[in-house]
mmCIF file with all atom_site columns, C-alpha atoms in Angstrom:
data_model
loop_
_atom_site.group_PDB
_atom_site.id
_atom_site.type_symbol
_atom_site.label_atom_id
_atom_site.label_alt_id
_atom_site.label_comp_id
_atom_site.label_asym_id
_atom_site.label_entity_id
_atom_site.label_seq_id
_atom_site.pdbx_PDB_ins_code
_atom_site.Cartn_x
_atom_site.Cartn_y
_atom_site.Cartn_z
_atom_site.occupancy
_atom_site.B_iso_or_equiv
_atom_site.pdbx_formal_charge
_atom_site.auth_seq_id
_atom_site.auth_comp_id
_atom_site.auth_asym_id
_atom_site.auth_atom_id
_atom_site.pdbx_PDB_model_num
ATOM 1   C CA . MET A 1 1   ? 0.000   0.000  0.000  1.00 0.00 ? 1   MET A CA 1
ATOM 2   C CA . THR A 1 2   ? 1.548   3.287  -1.056 1.00 0.00 ? 2   THR A CA 1
ATOM 3   C CA . HIS A 1 3   ? 1.449   6.527  0.856  1.00 0.00 ? 3   HIS A CA 1
ATOM 4   C CA . ARG A 1 4   ? -0.727  8.194  -1.793 1.00 0.00 ? 4   ARG A CA 1
ATOM 5   C CA . VAL A 1 5   ? -3.448  5.530  -1.592 1.00 0.00 ? 5   VAL A CA 1
ATOM 6   C CA . LYS A 1 6   ? -3.438  5.479  2.198  1.00 0.00 ? 6   LYS A CA 1
ATOM 7   C CA . ALA A 1 7   ? -3.653  9.238  2.519  1.00 0.00 ? 7   ALA A CA 1
ATOM 8   C CA . SER A 1 8   ? -6.556  9.679  0.067  1.00 0.00 ? 8   SER A CA 1
ATOM 9   C CA . PRO A 1 9   ? -9.363  8.936  2.616  1.00 0.00 ? 9   PRO A CA 1
ATOM 10  C CA . ILE A 1 10  ? -7.869  11.547 4.936  1.00 0.00 ? 10  ILE A CA 1
ATOM 11  C CA . ARG A 1 11  ? -7.692  14.097 2.140  1.00 0.00 ? 11  ARG A CA 1
ATOM 12  C CA . ILE A 1 12  ? -11.277 13.368 1.098  1.00 0.00 ? 12  ILE A CA 1
ATOM 13  C CA . ALA A 1 13  ? -12.508 13.725 4.685  1.00 0.00 ? 13  ALA A CA 1
ATOM 14  C CA . ALA A 1 14  ? -10.596 16.979 5.176  1.00 0.00 ? 14  ALA A CA 1
ATOM 15  C CA . ALA A 1 15  ? -11.940 18.365 1.894  1.00 0.00 ? 15  ALA A CA 1
ATOM 16  C CA . ALA A 1 16  ? -15.489 17.437 2.917  1.00 0.00 ? 16  ALA A CA 1
ATOM 17  C CA . LEU A 1 17  ? -15.061 19.227 6.244  1.00 0.00 ? 17  LEU A CA 1
ATOM 18  C CA . LEU A 1 18  ? -13.773 22.366 4.557  1.00 0.00 ? 18  LEU A CA 1
ATOM 19  C CA . ALA A 1 19  ? -16.507 22.290 1.922  1.00 0.00 ? 19  ALA A CA 1
ATOM 20  C CA . GLY A 1 20  ? -19.163 21.867 4.598  1.00 0.00 ? 20  GLY A CA 1
ATOM 21  C CA . GLY A 1 21  ? -17.689 24.799 6.462  1.00 0.00 ? 21  GLY A CA 1
ATOM 22  C CA . ALA A 1 22  ? -18.529 27.118 3.573  1.00 0.00 ? 22  ALA A CA 1
ATOM 23  C CA . LEU A 1 23  ? -22.172 26.872 4.656  1.00 0.00 ? 23  LEU A CA 1
ATOM 24  C CA . PHE A 1 24  ? -21.365 28.344 8.075  1.00 0.00 ? 24  PHE A CA 1
ATOM 25  C CA . VAL A 1 25  ? -19.232 31.398 7.280  1.00 0.00 ? 25  VAL A CA 1
ATOM 26  C CA . ILE A 1 26  ? -21.390 33.820 9.255  1.00 0.00 ? 26  ILE A CA 1
ATOM 27  C CA . PRO A 1 27  ? -20.872 35.328 12.723 1.00 0.00 ? 27  PRO A CA 1
ATOM 28  C CA . ALA A 1 28  ? -21.028 32.827 15.572 1.00 0.00 ? 28  ALA A CA 1
ATOM 29  C CA . GLN A 1 29  ? -24.151 32.744 17.725 1.00 0.00 ? 29  GLN A CA 1
ATOM 30  C CA . ALA A 1 30  ? -24.573 32.341 21.456 1.00 0.00 ? 30  ALA A CA 1
ATOM 31  C CA . ASP A 1 31  ? -24.017 28.640 22.117 1.00 0.00 ? 31  ASP A CA 1
ATOM 32  C CA . GLN A 1 32  ? -21.855 29.047 25.194 1.00 0.00 ? 32  GLN A CA 1
ATOM 33  C CA . GLY A 1 33  ? -20.732 27.213 28.284 1.00 0.00 ? 33  GLY A CA 1
ATOM 34  C CA . PHE A 1 34  ? -18.542 24.362 29.508 1.00 0.00 ? 34  PHE A CA 1
ATOM 35  C CA . TYR A 1 35  ? -18.625 21.018 27.677 1.00 0.00 ? 35  TYR A CA 1
ATOM 36  C CA . LEU A 1 36  ? -17.143 17.514 27.770 1.00 0.00 ? 36  LEU A CA 1
ATOM 37  C CA . GLY A 1 37  ? -16.825 15.092 24.888 1.00 0.00 ? 37  GLY A CA 1
ATOM 38  C CA . ALA A 1 38  ? -15.255 12.011 23.335 1.00 0.00 ? 38  ALA A CA 1
ATOM 39  C CA . ILE A 1 39  ? -13.968 11.375 19.803 1.00 0.00 ? 39  ILE A CA 1
ATOM 40  C CA . GLY A 1 40  ? -13.412 7.929  18.295 1.00 0.00 ? 40  GLY A CA 1
ATOM 41  C CA . GLY A 1 41  ? -11.993 7.136  14.885 1.00 0.00 ? 41  GLY A CA 1
ATOM 42  C CA . VAL A 1 42  ? -8.882  6.183  12.932 1.00 0.00 ? 42  VAL A CA 1
ATOM 43  C CA . THR A 1 43  ? -5.377  7.560  12.606 1.00 0.00 ? 43  THR A CA 1
ATOM 44  C CA . LEU A 1 44  ? -2.964  7.439  9.714  1.00 0.00 ? 44  LEU A CA 1
ATOM 45  C CA . ASP A 1 45  ? 0.667   8.245  10.407 1.00 0.00 ? 45  ASP A CA 1
ATOM 46  C CA . PRO A 1 46  ? 2.456   9.391  7.222  1.00 0.00 ? 46  PRO A CA 1
ATOM 47  C CA . ASP A 1 47  ? 5.494   7.371  6.160  1.00 0.00 ? 47  ASP A CA 1
ATOM 48  C CA . ALA A 1 48  ? 8.590   8.288  8.149  1.00 0.00 ? 48  ALA A CA 1
ATOM 49  C CA . ASN A 1 49  ? 12.326  8.264  7.500  1.00 0.00 ? 49  ASN A CA 1
ATOM 50  C CA . VAL A 1 50  ? 13.870  6.244  10.334 1.00 0.00 ? 50  VAL A CA 1
ATOM 51  C CA . ARG A 1 51  ? 17.535  6.808  11.135 1.00 0.00 ? 51  ARG A CA 1
ATOM 52  C CA . PHE A 1 52  ? 19.608  4.052  12.730 1.00 0.00 ? 52  PHE A CA 1
ATOM 53  C CA . ALA A 1 53  ? 22.998  4.155  14.486 1.00 0.00 ? 53  ALA A CA 1
ATOM 54  C CA . ASP A 1 54  ? 24.825  1.140  15.906 1.00 0.00 ? 54  ASP A CA 1
ATOM 55  C CA . GLY A 1 55  ? 27.030  2.987  18.408 1.00 0.00 ? 55  GLY A CA 1
ATOM 56  C CA . GLU A 1 56  ? 30.175  2.131  16.484 1.00 0.00 ? 56  GLU A CA 1
ATOM 57  C CA . GLY A 1 57  ? 29.907  4.789  13.804 1.00 0.00 ? 57  GLY A CA 1
ATOM 58  C CA . GLY A 1 58  ? 27.605  2.851  11.500 1.00 0.00 ? 58  GLY A CA 1
ATOM 59  C CA . THR A 1 59  ? 24.421  4.606  10.311 1.00 0.00 ? 59  THR A CA 1
ATOM 60  C CA . ALA A 1 60  ? 21.520  3.741  8.022  1.00 0.00 ? 60  ALA A CA 1
ATOM 61  C CA . THR A 1 61  ? 18.163  5.155  6.940  1.00 0.00 ? 61  THR A CA 1
ATOM 62  C CA . ASP A 1 62  ? 14.984  3.220  6.221  1.00 0.00 ? 62  ASP A CA 1
ATOM 63  C CA . ARG A 1 63  ? 11.434  4.166  5.219  1.00 0.00 ? 63  ARG A CA 1
ATOM 64  C CA . ALA A 1 64  ? 8.677   3.073  7.618  1.00 0.00 ? 64  ALA A CA 1
ATOM 65  C CA . GLU A 1 65  ? 5.139   2.785  6.269  1.00 0.00 ? 65  GLU A CA 1
ATOM 66  C CA . PHE A 1 66  ? 2.281   2.863  8.789  1.00 0.00 ? 66  PHE A CA 1
ATOM 67  C CA . GLU A 1 67  ? -1.114  1.210  8.553  1.00 0.00 ? 67  GLU A CA 1
ATOM 68  C CA . THR A 1 68  ? -4.402  2.831  9.531  1.00 0.00 ? 68  THR A CA 1
ATOM 69  C CA . GLY A 1 69  ? -5.015  2.285  13.247 1.00 0.00 ? 69  GLY A CA 1
ATOM 70  C CA . PRO A 1 70  ? -7.518  3.022  16.030 1.00 0.00 ? 70  PRO A CA 1
ATOM 71  C CA . ALA A 1 71  ? -7.544  6.349  17.838 1.00 0.00 ? 71  ALA A CA 1
ATOM 72  C CA . GLY A 1 72  ? -9.616  8.207  20.397 1.00 0.00 ? 72  GLY A CA 1
ATOM 73  C CA . SER A 1 73  ? -9.683  11.354 22.508 1.00 0.00 ? 73  SER A CA 1
ATOM 74  C CA . PHE A 1 74  ? -11.404 12.932 25.479 1.00 0.00 ? 74  PHE A CA 1
ATOM 75  C CA . VAL A 1 75  ? -12.018 16.683 25.208 1.00 0.00 ? 75  VAL A CA 1
ATOM 76  C CA . ALA A 1 76  ? -13.073 19.452 27.563 1.00 0.00 ? 76  ALA A CA 1
ATOM 77  C CA . GLY A 1 77  ? -13.563 23.101 26.772 1.00 0.00 ? 77  GLY A CA 1
ATOM 78  C CA . TYR A 1 78  ? -15.589 26.254 27.031 1.00 0.00 ? 78  TYR A CA 1
ATOM 79  C CA . THR A 1 79  ? -17.504 27.979 24.243 1.00 0.00 ? 79  THR A CA 1
ATOM 80  C CA . PHE A 1 80  ? -17.780 31.756 24.476 1.00 0.00 ? 80  PHE A CA 1
ATOM 81  C CA . ALA A 1 81  ? -20.611 33.770 22.965 1.00 0.00 ? 81  ALA A CA 1
ATOM 82  C CA . SER A 1 82  ? -18.055 35.312 20.575 1.00 0.00 ? 82  SER A CA 1
ATOM 83  C CA . GLY A 1 83  ? -17.433 31.894 19.001 1.00 0.00 ? 83  GLY A CA 1
ATOM 84  C CA . LEU A 1 84  ? -13.975 31.369 20.532 1.00 0.00 ? 84  LEU A CA 1
ATOM 85  C CA . ARG A 1 85  ? -13.588 27.910 22.047 1.00 0.00 ? 85  ARG A CA 1
ATOM 86  C CA . PRO A 1 86  ? -10.483 26.907 24.057 1.00 0.00 ? 86  PRO A CA 1
ATOM 87  C CA . GLU A 1 87  ? -10.205 23.125 24.378 1.00 0.00 ? 87  GLU A CA 1
ATOM 88  C CA . LEU A 1 88  ? -8.017  20.547 26.110 1.00 0.00 ? 88  LEU A CA 1
ATOM 89  C CA . GLU A 1 89  ? -7.649  17.151 24.419 1.00 0.00 ? 89  GLU A CA 1
ATOM 90  C CA . LEU A 1 90  ? -6.138  13.904 25.721 1.00 0.00 ? 90  LEU A CA 1
ATOM 91  C CA . GLY A 1 91  ? -5.693  11.330 22.978 1.00 0.00 ? 91  GLY A CA 1
ATOM 92  C CA . TYR A 1 92  ? -4.400  7.862  22.135 1.00 0.00 ? 92  TYR A CA 1
ATOM 93  C CA . ARG A 1 93  ? -3.163  6.666  18.723 1.00 0.00 ? 93  ARG A CA 1
ATOM 94  C CA . ARG A 1 94  ? -1.903  3.254  17.565 1.00 0.00 ? 94  ARG A CA 1
ATOM 95  C CA . ALA A 1 95  ? -0.368  2.374  14.203 1.00 0.00 ? 95  ALA A CA 1
ATOM 96  C CA . GLU A 1 96  ? 1.190   -0.844 12.906 1.00 0.00 ? 96  GLU A CA 1
ATOM 97  C CA . VAL A 1 97  ? 4.326   -0.686 10.768 1.00 0.00 ? 97  VAL A CA 1
ATOM 98  C CA . SER A 1 98  ? 3.678   -2.381 7.406  1.00 0.00 ? 98  SER A CA 1
ATOM 99  C CA . ASP A 1 99  ? 5.394   -5.724 6.718  1.00 0.00 ? 99  ASP A CA 1
ATOM 100 C CA . SER A 1 100 ? 6.719   -6.052 10.270 1.00 0.00 ? 100 SER A CA 1
ATOM 101 C CA . ASP A 1 101 ? 5.631   -6.807 13.822 1.00 0.00 ? 101 ASP A CA 1
ATOM 102 C CA . ALA A 1 102 ? 6.538   -3.281 14.959 1.00 0.00 ? 102 ALA A CA 1
ATOM 103 C CA . ARG A 1 103 ? 4.033   -0.621 15.980 1.00 0.00 ? 103 ARG A CA 1
ATOM 104 C CA . THR A 1 104 ? 3.757   2.793  17.594 1.00 0.00 ? 104 THR A CA 1
ATOM 105 C CA . GLU A 1 105 ? 1.492   3.790  20.463 1.00 0.00 ? 105 GLU A CA 1
ATOM 106 C CA . THR A 1 106 ? 1.099   7.471  21.256 1.00 0.00 ? 106 THR A CA 1
ATOM 107 C CA . ALA A 1 107 ? -0.433  9.266  24.236 1.00 0.00 ? 107 ALA A CA 1
ATOM 108 C CA . GLN A 1 108 ? -0.753  12.975 23.664 1.00 0.00 ? 108 GLN A CA 1
ATOM 109 C CA . GLY A 1 109 ? -2.212  16.067 25.244 1.00 0.00 ? 109 GLY A CA 1
ATOM 110 C CA . THR A 1 110 ? -2.908  19.322 23.396 1.00 0.00 ? 110 THR A CA 1
ATOM 111 C CA . ALA A 1 111 ? -4.381  22.715 24.222 1.00 0.00 ? 111 ALA A CA 1
ATOM 112 C CA . SER A 1 112 ? -6.104  24.386 21.271 1.00 0.00 ? 112 SER A CA 1
ATOM 113 C CA . LEU A 1 113 ? -8.092  27.476 20.427 1.00 0.00 ? 113 LEU A CA 1
ATOM 114 C CA . TYR A 1 114 ? -10.903 27.051 17.900 1.00 0.00 ? 114 TYR A CA 1
ATOM 115 C CA . TYR A 1 115 ? -13.412 29.432 16.390 1.00 0.00 ? 115 TYR A CA 1
ATOM 116 C CA . ASN A 1 116 ? -17.001 28.330 15.828 1.00 0.00 ? 116 ASN A CA 1
ATOM 117 C CA . PHE A 1 117 ? -19.108 29.464 12.892 1.00 0.00 ? 117 PHE A CA 1
ATOM 118 C CA . SER A 1 118 ? -22.707 28.688 13.898 1.00 0.00 ? 118 SER A CA 1
ATOM 119 C CA . ARG A 1 119 ? -26.131 28.637 12.378 1.00 0.00 ? 119 ARG A CA 1
ATOM 120 C CA . ASN A 1 120 ? -29.265 27.490 14.224 1.00 0.00 ? 120 ASN A CA 1
ATOM 121 C CA . GLY A 1 121 ? -27.310 25.197 16.537 1.00 0.00 ? 121 GLY A CA 1
ATOM 122 C CA . TYR A 1 122 ? -25.128 23.685 13.796 1.00 0.00 ? 122 TYR A CA 1
ATOM 123 C CA . PHE A 1 123 ? -21.475 24.672 13.823 1.00 0.00 ? 123 PHE A CA 1
ATOM 124 C CA . PHE A 1 124 ? -18.264 24.473 11.814 1.00 0.00 ? 124 PHE A CA 1
ATOM 125 C CA . TYR A 1 125 ? -14.882 25.258 13.407 1.00 0.00 ? 125 TYR A CA 1
ATOM 126 C CA . LEU A 1 126 ? -11.223 25.888 12.623 1.00 0.00 ? 126 LEU A CA 1
ATOM 127 C CA . GLY A 1 127 ? -8.196  26.301 14.858 1.00 0.00 ? 127 GLY A CA 1
ATOM 128 C CA . GLY A 1 128 ? -5.064  24.804 16.291 1.00 0.00 ? 128 GLY A CA 1
ATOM 129 C CA . GLY A 1 129 ? -2.707  24.622 19.235 1.00 0.00 ? 129 GLY A CA 1
ATOM 130 C CA . GLY A 1 130 ? 0.132   22.626 20.718 1.00 0.00 ? 130 GLY A CA 1
ATOM 131 C CA . GLY A 1 131 ? 1.095   20.167 23.400 1.00 0.00 ? 131 GLY A CA 1
ATOM 132 C CA . TYR A 1 132 ? 3.169   17.091 24.107 1.00 0.00 ? 132 TYR A CA 1
ATOM 133 C CA . ALA A 1 133 ? 3.215   13.508 22.810 1.00 0.00 ? 133 ALA A CA 1
ATOM 134 C CA . GLN A 1 134 ? 4.769   10.412 24.350 1.00 0.00 ? 134 GLN A CA 1
ATOM 135 C CA . VAL A 1 135 ? 5.507   7.944  21.542 1.00 0.00 ? 135 VAL A CA 1
ATOM 136 C CA . ARG A 1 136 ? 6.272   4.279  22.288 1.00 0.00 ? 136 ARG A CA 1
ATOM 137 C CA . LEU A 1 137 ? 7.926   2.243  19.533 1.00 0.00 ? 137 LEU A CA 1
ATOM 138 C CA . ASP A 1 138 ? 7.495   -1.502 19.946 1.00 0.00 ? 138 ASP A CA 1
ATOM 139 C CA . ALA A 1 139 ? 10.104  -3.147 17.717 1.00 0.00 ? 139 ALA A CA 1
ATOM 140 C CA . GLY A 1 140 ? 8.915   -6.707 18.269 1.00 0.00 ? 140 GLY A CA 1
ATOM 141 C CA . LEU A 1 141 ? 11.759  -9.083 19.137 1.00 0.00 ? 141 LEU A CA 1
ATOM 142 C CA . PHE A 1 142 ? 14.133  -6.156 19.626 1.00 0.00 ? 142 PHE A CA 1
ATOM 143 C CA . GLY A 1 143 ? 12.059  -4.781 22.519 1.00 0.00 ? 143 GLY A CA 1
ATOM 144 C CA . GLU A 1 144 ? 10.351  -1.451 23.034 1.00 0.00 ? 144 GLU A CA 1
ATOM 145 C CA . ASP A 1 145 ? 11.238  2.065  24.104 1.00 0.00 ? 145 ASP A CA 1
ATOM 146 C CA . ASP A 1 146 ? 9.489   5.429  24.347 1.00 0.00 ? 146 ASP A CA 1
ATOM 147 C CA . ASP A 1 147 ? 10.335  9.096  24.028 1.00 0.00 ? 147 ASP A CA 1
ATOM 148 C CA . GLY A 1 148 ? 8.461   12.390 24.214 1.00 0.00 ? 148 GLY A CA 1
ATOM 149 C CA . THR A 1 149 ? 8.314   15.456 22.005 1.00 0.00 ? 149 THR A CA 1
ATOM 150 C CA . PRO A 1 150 ? 6.499   18.801 21.800 1.00 0.00 ? 150 PRO A CA 1
ATOM 151 C CA . VAL A 1 151 ? 3.833   18.814 19.080 1.00 0.00 ? 151 VAL A CA 1
ATOM 152 C CA . TYR A 1 152 ? 1.643   21.279 17.212 1.00 0.00 ? 152 TYR A CA 1
ATOM 153 C CA . SER A 1 153 ? -1.912  20.589 16.095 1.00 0.00 ? 153 SER A CA 1
ATOM 154 C CA . VAL A 1 154 ? -4.438  21.950 13.602 1.00 0.00 ? 154 VAL A CA 1
ATOM 155 C CA . GLY A 1 155 ? -8.067  20.898 13.497 1.00 0.00 ? 155 GLY A CA 1
ATOM 156 C CA . THR A 1 156 ? -11.436 21.397 11.882 1.00 0.00 ? 156 THR A CA 1
ATOM 157 C CA . GLY A 1 157 ? -14.873 19.823 12.038 1.00 0.00 ? 157 GLY A CA 1
ATOM 158 C CA . PHE A 1 158 ? -18.601 20.371 12.182 1.00 0.00 ? 158 PHE A CA 1
ATOM 159 C CA . GLY A 1 159 ? -21.435 19.336 14.472 1.00 0.00 ? 159 GLY A CA 1
ATOM 160 C CA . ILE A 1 160 ? -25.205 19.044 14.636 1.00 0.00 ? 160 ILE A CA 1
ATOM 161 C CA . PRO A 1 161 ? -27.532 19.111 17.656 1.00 0.00 ? 161 PRO A CA 1
ATOM 162 C CA . VAL A 1 162 ? -29.072 15.778 18.689 1.00 0.00 ? 162 VAL A CA 1
ATOM 163 C CA . GLY A 1 163 ? -30.734 17.071 21.837 1.00 0.00 ? 163 GLY A CA 1
ATOM 164 C CA . LYS A 1 164 ? -30.876 20.112 24.059 1.00 0.00 ? 164 LYS A CA 1
ATOM 165 C CA . ARG A 1 165 ? -27.335 19.595 25.315 1.00 0.00 ? 165 ARG A CA 1
ATOM 166 C CA . LEU A 1 166 ? -25.821 17.005 22.944 1.00 0.00 ? 166 LEU A CA 1
ATOM 167 C CA . MET A 1 167 ? -23.818 17.630 19.767 1.00 0.00 ? 167 MET A CA 1
ATOM 168 C CA . LEU A 1 168 ? -22.783 14.943 17.264 1.00 0.00 ? 168 LEU A CA 1
ATOM 169 C CA . GLY A 1 169 ? -19.862 15.858 15.018 1.00 0.00 ? 169 GLY A CA 1
ATOM 170 C CA . VAL A 1 170 ? -17.117 14.880 12.606 1.00 0.00 ? 170 VAL A CA 1
ATOM 171 C CA . ASP A 1 171 ? -13.601 15.998 13.555 1.00 0.00 ? 171 ASP A CA 1
ATOM 172 C CA . TYR A 1 172 ? -10.222 16.089 11.805 1.00 0.00 ? 172 TYR A CA 1
ATOM 173 C CA . ARG A 1 173 ? -6.819  16.624 13.437 1.00 0.00 ? 173 ARG A CA 1
ATOM 174 C CA . TYR A 1 174 ? -3.272  16.829 12.177 1.00 0.00 ? 174 TYR A CA 1
ATOM 175 C CA . VAL A 1 175 ? -0.513  16.541 14.800 1.00 0.00 ? 175 VAL A CA 1
ATOM 176 C CA . GLY A 1 176 ? 3.172   17.000 14.018 1.00 0.00 ? 176 GLY A CA 1
ATOM 177 C CA . ALA A 1 177 ? 6.265   16.797 16.209 1.00 0.00 ? 177 ALA A CA 1
ATOM 178 C CA . PHE A 1 178 ? 8.810   19.586 16.500 1.00 0.00 ? 178 PHE A CA 1
ATOM 179 C CA . ASP A 1 179 ? 11.609  17.119 17.336 1.00 0.00 ? 179 ASP A CA 1
ATOM 180 C CA . ARG A 1 180 ? 12.566  13.575 16.419 1.00 0.00 ? 180 ARG A CA 1
ATOM 181 C CA . THR A 1 181 ? 11.834  10.870 18.982 1.00 0.00 ? 181 THR A CA 1
ATOM 182 C CA . ASN A 1 182 ? 14.767  8.594  19.865 1.00 0.00 ? 182 ASN A CA 1
ATOM 183 C CA . TYR A 1 183 ? 14.793  4.892  20.778 1.00 0.00 ? 183 TYR A CA 1
ATOM 184 C CA . ASN A 1 184 ? 17.458  2.479  22.022 1.00 0.00 ? 184 ASN A CA 1
ATOM 185 C CA . TYR A 1 185 ? 17.421  -1.316 21.657 1.00 0.00 ? 185 TYR A CA 1
ATOM 186 C CA . ALA A 1 186 ? 19.779  -4.144 22.526 1.00 0.00 ? 186 ALA A CA 1
ATOM 187 C CA . VAL A 1 187 ? 20.326  -6.437 19.527 1.00 0.00 ? 187 VAL A CA 1
ATOM 188 C CA . GLU A 1 188 ? 22.461  -9.322 20.769 1.00 0.00 ? 188 GLU A CA 1
ATOM 189 C CA . ASP A 1 189 ? 25.590  -7.543 22.064 1.00 0.00 ? 189 ASP A CA 1
ATOM 190 C CA . LEU A 1 190 ? 25.001  -4.435 20.009 1.00 0.00 ? 190 LEU A CA 1
ATOM 191 C CA . THR A 1 191 ? 23.161  -1.273 21.058 1.00 0.00 ? 191 THR A CA 1
ATOM 192 C CA . LEU A 1 192 ? 21.000  0.013  18.221 1.00 0.00 ? 192 LEU A CA 1
ATOM 193 C CA . ALA A 1 193 ? 19.530  3.531  18.261 1.00 0.00 ? 193 ALA A CA 1
ATOM 194 C CA . GLY A 1 194 ? 16.714  4.735  16.023 1.00 0.00 ? 194 GLY A CA 1
ATOM 195 C CA . SER A 1 195 ? 14.819  7.982  15.572 1.00 0.00 ? 195 SER A CA 1
ATOM 196 C CA . PHE A 1 196 ? 11.966  9.430  13.490 1.00 0.00 ? 196 PHE A CA 1
ATOM 197 C CA . LYS A 1 197 ? 9.646   12.439 13.422 1.00 0.00 ? 197 LYS A CA 1
ATOM 198 C CA . TYR A 1 198 ? 6.097   11.731 14.574 1.00 0.00 ? 198 TYR A CA 1
ATOM 199 C CA . GLN A 1 199 ? 3.108   12.863 12.485 1.00 0.00 ? 199 GLN A CA 1
ATOM 200 C CA . SER A 1 200 ? -0.541  11.820 12.573 1.00 0.00 ? 200 SER A CA 1
ATOM 201 C CA . HIS A 1 201 ? -3.770  12.428 10.672 1.00 0.00 ? 201 HIS A CA 1
ATOM 202 C CA . PHE A 1 202 ? -6.945  11.635 12.618 1.00 0.00 ? 202 PHE A CA 1
ATOM 203 C CA . VAL A 1 203 ? -10.611 11.559 11.564 1.00 0.00 ? 203 VAL A CA 1
ATOM 204 C CA . GLY A 1 204 ? -13.355 10.603 14.000 1.00 0.00 ? 204 GLY A CA 1
ATOM 205 C CA . LEU A 1 205 ? -16.940 10.930 15.170 1.00 0.00 ? 205 LEU A CA 1
ATOM 206 C CA . SER A 1 206 ? -17.500 13.013 18.291 1.00 0.00 ? 206 SER A CA 1
ATOM 207 C CA . LEU A 1 207 ? -20.170 13.411 20.925 1.00 0.00 ? 207 LEU A CA 1
ATOM 208 C CA . ARG A 1 208 ? -20.138 16.489 23.159 1.00 0.00 ? 208 ARG A CA 1
ATOM 209 C CA . VAL A 1 209 ? -22.413 17.345 26.074 1.00 0.00 ? 209 VAL A CA 1
ATOM 210 C CA . SER A 1 210 ? -22.862 20.970 27.127 1.00 0.00 ? 210 SER A CA 1
ATOM 211 C CA . PHE A 1 211 ? -23.217 22.036 30.747 1.00 0.00 ? 211 PHE A CA 1
ATOM 212 C CA . GLY A 1 212 ? -23.861 25.641 29.788 1.00 0.00 ? 212 GLY A CA 1
ATOM 213 C CA . SER A 1 213 ? -26.622 27.087 27.681 1.00 0.00 ? 213 SER A CA 1
ATOM 214 C CA . ALA A 1 214 ? -28.911 24.465 26.212 1.00 0.00 ? 214 ALA A CA 1
ATOM 215 C CA . LEU A 1 215 ? -29.002 24.470 22.446 1.00 0.00 ? 215 LEU A CA 1
ATOM 216 C CA . ALA A 1 216 ? -32.735 24.897 22.399 1.00 0.00 ? 216 ALA A CA 1
ATOM 217 C CA . ASP A 1 217 ? -32.434 27.874 24.743 1.00 0.00 ? 217 ASP A CA 1
ATOM 218 C CA . SER A 1 218 ? -29.585 29.542 22.865 1.00 0.00 ? 218 SER A CA 1
ATOM 219 C CA . HIS A 1 219 ? -31.400 29.174 19.536 1.00 0.00 ? 219 HIS A CA 1
ATOM 220 C CA . PRO A 1 220 ? -35.086 29.587 20.460 1.00 0.00 ? 220 PRO A CA 1
ATOM 221 C CA . VAL A 1 221 ? -37.755 29.214 17.855 1.00 0.00 ? 221 VAL A CA 1
ATOM 222 C CA . GLN A 1 222 ? -39.170 32.627 17.101 1.00 0.00 ? 222 GLN A CA 1
ATOM 223 C CA . ARG A 1 223 ? -42.940 32.448 17.074 1.00 0.00 ? 223 ARG A CA 1
ATOM 224 C CA . PRO A 1 224 ? -44.802 35.094 15.101 1.00 0.00 ? 224 PRO A CA 1
ATOM 225 C CA . VAL A 1 225 ? -46.458 37.698 17.266 1.00 0.00 ? 225 VAL A CA 1
ATOM 226 C CA . GLN A 1 226 ? -50.171 37.928 16.616 1.00 0.00 ? 226 GLN A CA 1
ATOM 227 C CA . PRO A 1 227 ? -51.453 41.485 16.431 1.00 0.00 ? 227 PRO A CA 1
ATOM 228 C CA . VAL A 1 228 ? -53.788 42.505 19.222 1.00 0.00 ? 228 VAL A CA 1
ATOM 229 C CA . LYS A 1 229 ? -57.259 43.271 17.964 1.00 0.00 ? 229 LYS A CA 1
ATOM 230 C CA . VAL A 1 230 ? -59.038 46.162 19.613 1.00 0.00 ? 230 VAL A CA 1
ATOM 231 C CA . VAL A 1 231 ? -62.792 45.637 19.732 1.00 0.00 ? 231 VAL A CA 1
ATOM 232 C CA . PRO A 1 232 ? -64.753 48.825 20.270 1.00 0.00 ? 232 PRO A CA 1
ATOM 233 C CA . VAL A 1 233 ? -67.202 48.688 23.122 1.00 0.00 ? 233 VAL A CA 1
ATOM 234 C CA . SER A 1 234 ? -70.464 50.600 22.618 1.00 0.00 ? 234 SER A CA 1
ATOM 235 C CA . ASN A 1 235 ? -72.438 52.073 25.463 1.00 0.00 ? 235 ASN A CA 1
#
């Protein structure tokens, strides 16, 4: 499976999110308050150049291809009446390395600032932020090791109301590392070091519950006002 074929579902999903957002480019309305949520979906880590060093001056580079894997996040944030929405996200990603028994497992936390474009309870958002990722590389028979790195994140998505306080949505995230993560393994009597730069695309379905203004309250149905008829009273 080539990188181009694997990445196409992510590109299609991202394009659909951006196209859907064109319907919401109007000032945000007053859905506001604290919320909690969960996102479940899949992750695709782009192919990575892995560098190896054997501790005796020998070096090599290989190309690691990653399979689509499971991913999920818990989110918490606050939506302001202006449309600004700061959010904290704690996530987990897992990806198998193609044609091997190796895999990566990543626990990451990010703080982001999004902006909601809303219409009648529906919303589309854009934004980004940064945080930290702890990446564990399980190299099969060679053992496993982990390392951490600062990361940046960009995200988009849209949501629809499914109740007074519930929102169902589709979310996309891209997370990239600022630094390479480094790993050390003992292969027989030789110490082998490897490193690569972590990246991840993530698409998932989300469910958020609001503890602030109810959707039905923040977007009330405007009922037409009936004119008052004045009936003359005769003596």
